[in-house]
Amino acid sequence: MPEAPRSGQPAPKGPNWEQADWTPPEEEKLIQQELSNLKAAVSAPTTTLKMMKECMVRLIYCEMLGYDASFGYIHAIKLAQQGNLLEKRVGYLAVSLFLHESHELLLLLVNTVVKDLQSTNLVEVCMALTIVSQIFPQEMIPAVLPLIEDKLQHSKEIIRRKAVLALYKFHLIAPNQVQHIHIKFQKALCDRDVGVMAASLHIYHRMIKENSSGYKDLTGSFVTILKQVVGGKLPVDFNYHSVPAPWLQIQLLRILRLLGKDDQRTSELMYDVLDESLRRAELNHNVTYAILFECVHTVYSVYPKSELLEKAAKCIGKFVLSPKINLKYLGLKALTYVIQQDPTLALQHQMTIIECLDHPDPIIKRETLELLYRITNAQNITVIVQKMLEYLHQSKEEYIIVNLVGKIAELAEKYPFVLVLNTVDTYAPDNAWFIQTMNAVFSVGGDVMNPDIPNNFLRLLAEGFDDETEDQQLRLYAVQSYLTLLDVENVFYPQRFLQVMSWVLGEYSYLLDKETPGEVITKLYKLLMNDSISSETKAWLIAAVTKLTPQAHSSNIVERLIQEFTVSLDTCLRQHAFELKHLHENAELMKSLLPVNKSCEDMVVDASLSFLDSHVAEELSQGAAPYKPHHQRQEEKLSQEKVLNFEPYGLSFSSSGFTGRQSPAGISLGSDISGNSAEIGLKETSSLKLEGIQKLWGKEGYLPKKESKTGDETEAPPVSQESIIENVDPTISKKDPSQVLAQSKEEKEKQLLASSLFVGLGSESTVNLLGKADTISHKFRRKSKVKEAISGEKTNAHNMTRSSFSSPTNVTYEEDYYLDNLRDRRDKELEKFALSAELLGSESLAEPPLVEKLSECRRPAPSLFADDMEVFHPPRSTSASLAGESSLASLLEETTEHMHSDLTEVCNTETMSLSSYKIWKDDCLLMVWLVSNKSGSELEGVNLEIAPAENFKITEQPGCCLPIIEAENTKNFQYSVQMEKPFTEGNLSGFINYQMMNTHAVQLEFSVNLSLLDFIRPLKISTEDFGKLWLSFANDVKQNVKMSESQAALPSALKTLQQKLRLHVVDIIGSEGLLACQLLPSIPCLLHFRVHGDVLALWFRSSCSTLPDYLLYQCQKVMEGS
Amino acid sequence: WPAEMIQAILVFNNHGKPRLVRFYQRFPEEIQQQIVRETFHLVLKRDDNICNFLEGGSLIGGADYKLIYRHYATLYFVFCVDSSESELGILDLIQVFVETLDKCFENVCELDLIFHMDKVHYILQEVVMGGMVLETNMNEIVAQIEAQNRLEKSEGGLSAAPARAVSAVKNMNLPEIPRNINIGDLNIKVPNLSQFV
């Protein structure tokens, strides 16, 4: 190939650009020379704009080569401001290449752009529109917006088209500012010029992607446009290689894809045109394949129609079988999209897929692996993972490694006891596979992989599967394989891998027969002495040594280690070493603290730190400041930072700011549940998790082990080998006879690979792509000790509920009886029982959908609590809604399963009334606005819009598109509201406009208040989960609240909290209660409370700092107020 | 959702020298240079008979982006797009762009891109504006460019000198972009443009 000239400068007058063989240093010298010339030229007063234009082009060139030309930026702006048409054009170009949206110099250009937008010269307007859509400062959009809007009516198509795209750009960077012109986009869609229409599709594609339900009514229009394009109704001008407007077709097909997804009615509208598209795409040109691909994708994305699917599947075949590599790639991509709907397609193309696995093009390989990843099942897993690992070892790009490692780990964890095809063609469970696969993951994925991967692996290993002996073998194998790995000299493993090893060795070395714990310690010690190991990993290693020390006989090495690390410069390591030292001195204590194989036992922690009570009291009496939780300290710090303190520093405890709050140690809530707390959760050390170390000492002294719960588990009967193989067989024998003929050896290998890859995918065998219900997977289902036990308890409770609620009179009697009991506190068992019965009763009232899903037995006599529950009353119709009662009734029918507020009128006129109410749905707040027409004639053009609000995400719900309301009728508009960040009070405002016959339009504004409480939902969790969550939350707030007379008993207090604040009652223990709620979408908040006479001690914890404070305030309100 | 846009359009020669660089997404200056280099190395590694799509380099966003490229004689044309874009559609868009260049420069070659880089940008602006496809109809693009050229001529022979220089070089020994472009297995004929002139 002849050497292409690499010119150093664009200048025609440049000295010797004809020299073809410049070396880079010379080039650099030349460019630098040129730059300094240019620098002098641009700042010289004698330089005319015409020369400046020339300079600018050269600067662009230098900048493109990577040299700094920033001295010319300001001159580019000047050129755009002052130049004539041609100079201005260069100026604008330079600006758009040099600067970025938030560059400060860009502000200097705004005026020029405004001026040019108003120019009568088309070229100037075009230039201004171009620069606006390339880079424009977001905050200056209002300055040009009206001008660009005007351009939508411009007589020239090119101007209209560019204006549409500029507005689209605004929609991307500042959607709020262009919301009012959506109607104009519709006009652009109907523009007589095809180019303008095509430009508007960019906007629609985007908006439909954001909210497809809002644009369903346009489906017909898009279908019509596509029909015309496909049918060749456009001018021949738009043909590209005799295909009518291919890019337009592609865009329309993508829009239809979004509209028809999961929507049968909309999909039906497009079946015809999709069919025609598939039919017409016969021409053998690249671009027809582009259309075909989009069309197939759309057919598979919209509501399925078998006839179309068949045709589309054939088309996929055309791609996959094409000799052209680009098309083959797209074929694989299409298969990946559709494989979950139609796994047989993978079978059809299995040979092609096998070929692609060994394709020299890495992107083809990646796509093939992606495809295989989606068809993994228990039978083909080993082969697929093998292929993925092969690819992984060749990859260098970090993002590819992270992605692949994640997928392999996910698959391996899904099928830990996979059946591996062994030499005699039978399947046998092999626990080595899981460990080996994970070893590969850890050594390649190393420190770039997602940290969840090692954590999950350890959890899986520790919790085990259903079969205890299998589990032990798996662990033993892990230990052995790690020891072997550590024996290899001069190999460096990633830190994360070493951490995993040290944890496993620490926990499970006791399973070894040959090596003694002492030997393992020796190996760990060797690692500890290695300088290349991070101190985080060293902490893991010391933890492992600590666990092994009680099992070891001799302790020379341990002592050496203690000596070495008690003087370490790393404080963390020193701390661990000292811990080890002290434990080492008391062998008995150490053995009981570090028992063997107990990593999954629950830890019992004295959360209230009650053993410190006397110390705290002493300190307080000596004038120490009471403890303040972290968030409170920060708040105070923030508020103090704003003002200078001119006062002399006083004693710290006299400072204001925490009235009524007490230190956690102030009141000791030492029950066994509330006792689980802080210590671990508060300071989550990322460095060391000594999960295996059981805490056996609480404030009452030695805490006996909990009884193992494994006894009451029901184990699924293991599936016999034969049945698994039977399941496998059909697909293996399903080979096409023609393929079997005349096979070369290589082909046979491929066939073999194919049969192992596509096993279990045939229609006869159970098709399960994600392997969730594989024939064998249930055997290895994870244990769910806790939940089963709890559900057992619950059914008990239900039965009792039913029996105790058999007749209303009976119930009242019993309730009274139990309440008496409660005050006496004599019969704790009965009391607890009565309470839970009552709560279950009211709970099932508050959560009807649950009741329906469960069985009838949970439905108690509803009259019992009806009086207390004004929240659940259907909204009483106000005068305005009389007309709308029928539709309201039907709406309520749909929504009765959720709680809702009363109907309130938000604004009205003589002819129309607008009222709203809130439905507290499980996953969002649904705002319903009812527009009722009070007049005798039709309301037209009724449109309700909600302004976007800062803290909310508002989505319009479908079903309200008709803009006409007949006389005396009601329509509703529904919006679902999600909170984006916590706040306490917010406002939702909007406007409604409508038109009466023959009068002008009316617009009314309204607003509705929303509070945080609207987004609080019960959080249904078990007591154990409560305990775990409680430990993990850092924000806590405590306060004592005095209850009003009527509330002064546990049950009524609970009821109030449950109903008014929508808290879920998790458990009741004696006079204490556990409640949980969540702030949508998923910020949990927990409440522990205790009754002392008429005082309620509340203790909130949450992951969010605002939530406890807010809920405390609300609790106070309801407890004191009512 | 990320905007479905063209992130960048890069043209460089067989040695990795940039000939046209246009980013539609903001990257710092140094990163832009690195992206050009990274992209060059990614593309250079590929034979001519493997496919024209590949995943974006890690600088530009990895698997979320796709590089779609064509190799013409001495030049690589690379479009970096969102991974949900239609690959084949973009591939033909590159073809449209190159054909338009060919039409406007009459047998376009690498030197045209060097000496008329402003004009190349203007042509590109008519095809892709702010990362969005503005026009795919070649005749329409050429018409817009011709309208602008008329403007230039009226300003009076400004670019006369460079044009002479270019034709002088062209007559020497420079490889032109071939009429018949063979990329991978796609065999696309560029119409012989002389018949239109």
PDB file of C-alpha atoms in Angstrom, chain A residues 369-378 380-389 403-418 433-434 437-438 441 453 460 769-771:
ATOM      1  CA  LEU A 369     -22.100 -16.839  24.460  1.00  0.00           C
ATOM      2  CA  GLU A 370     -24.820 -14.364  25.344  1.00  0.00           C
ATOM      3  CA  LEU A 371     -27.226 -16.603  23.491  1.00  0.00           C
ATOM      4  CA  LEU A 372     -25.987 -19.724  25.228  1.00  0.00           C
ATOM      5  CA  TYR A 373     -26.164 -17.986  28.566  1.00  0.00           C
ATOM      6  CA  ARG A 374     -29.864 -17.586  28.019  1.00  0.00           C
ATOM      7  CA  ILE A 375     -30.504 -21.222  27.214  1.00  0.00           C
ATOM      8  CA  THR A 376     -28.584 -22.675  30.103  1.00  0.00           C
ATOM      9  CA  ASN A 377     -30.148 -25.520  32.013  1.00  0.00           C
ATOM     10  CA  ALA A 378     -28.885 -28.119  34.423  1.00  0.00           C
ATOM     11  CA  ASN A 380     -25.837 -28.117  29.389  1.00  0.00           C
ATOM     12  CA  ILE A 381     -24.441 -25.874  32.082  1.00  0.00           C
ATOM     13  CA  THR A 382     -20.988 -27.418  32.258  1.00  0.00           C
ATOM     14  CA  VAL A 383     -20.381 -27.178  28.529  1.00  0.00           C
ATOM     15  CA  ILE A 384     -21.627 -23.615  28.346  1.00  0.00           C
ATOM     16  CA  VAL A 385     -19.634 -22.503  31.352  1.00  0.00           C
ATOM     17  CA  GLN A 386     -16.609 -24.213  29.850  1.00  0.00           C
ATOM     18  CA  LYS A 387     -17.031 -22.143  26.690  1.00  0.00           C
ATOM     19  CA  MET A 388     -17.493 -18.978  28.669  1.00  0.00           C
ATOM     20  CA  LEU A 389     -14.365 -19.654  30.671  1.00  0.00           C
ATOM     21  CA  ASN A 403     -19.585  -8.980  32.721  1.00  0.00           C
ATOM     22  CA  LEU A 404     -18.546 -12.558  31.958  1.00  0.00           C
ATOM     23  CA  VAL A 405     -17.338 -13.323  35.448  1.00  0.00           C
ATOM     24  CA  GLY A 406     -20.673 -12.167  36.807  1.00  0.00           C
ATOM     25  CA  LYS A 407     -22.546 -14.411  34.437  1.00  0.00           C
ATOM     26  CA  ILE A 408     -20.401 -17.459  35.125  1.00  0.00           C
ATOM     27  CA  ALA A 409     -20.701 -16.995  38.871  1.00  0.00           C
ATOM     28  CA  GLU A 410     -24.439 -16.605  38.532  1.00  0.00           C
ATOM     29  CA  LEU A 411     -24.746 -19.802  36.550  1.00  0.00           C
ATOM     30  CA  ALA A 412     -22.412 -21.735  38.813  1.00  0.00           C
ATOM     31  CA  GLU A 413     -24.324 -20.710  41.889  1.00  0.00           C
ATOM     32  CA  LYS A 414     -27.566 -21.708  40.261  1.00  0.00           C
ATOM     33  CA  TYR A 415     -26.365 -25.244  39.629  1.00  0.00           C
ATOM     34  CA  PRO A 416     -23.766 -26.002  42.296  1.00  0.00           C
ATOM     35  CA  PHE A 417     -24.266 -29.767  42.170  1.00  0.00           C
ATOM     36  CA  VAL A 418     -24.381 -30.057  38.472  1.00  0.00           C
ATOM     37  CA  TRP A 433     -17.082 -28.518  39.261  1.00  0.00           C
ATOM     38  CA  PHE A 434     -18.632 -25.784  41.325  1.00  0.00           C
ATOM     39  CA  THR A 437     -15.501 -22.912  38.265  1.00  0.00           C
ATOM     40  CA  MET A 438     -15.551 -20.461  41.113  1.00  0.00           C
ATOM     41  CA  VAL A 441     -13.918 -16.853  38.393  1.00  0.00           C
ATOM     42  CA  ILE A 453     -19.743 -12.635  43.930  1.00  0.00           C
ATOM     43  CA  LEU A 460     -23.806 -20.430  49.788  1.00  0.00           C
ATOM     44  CA  LEU A 769     -34.508 -21.430  30.166  1.00  0.00           C
ATOM     45  CA  LEU A 770     -33.556 -19.987  33.429  1.00  0.00           C
ATOM     46  CA  GLY A 771     -33.421 -23.327  35.042  1.00  0.00           C
TER      47      GLY A 771
END
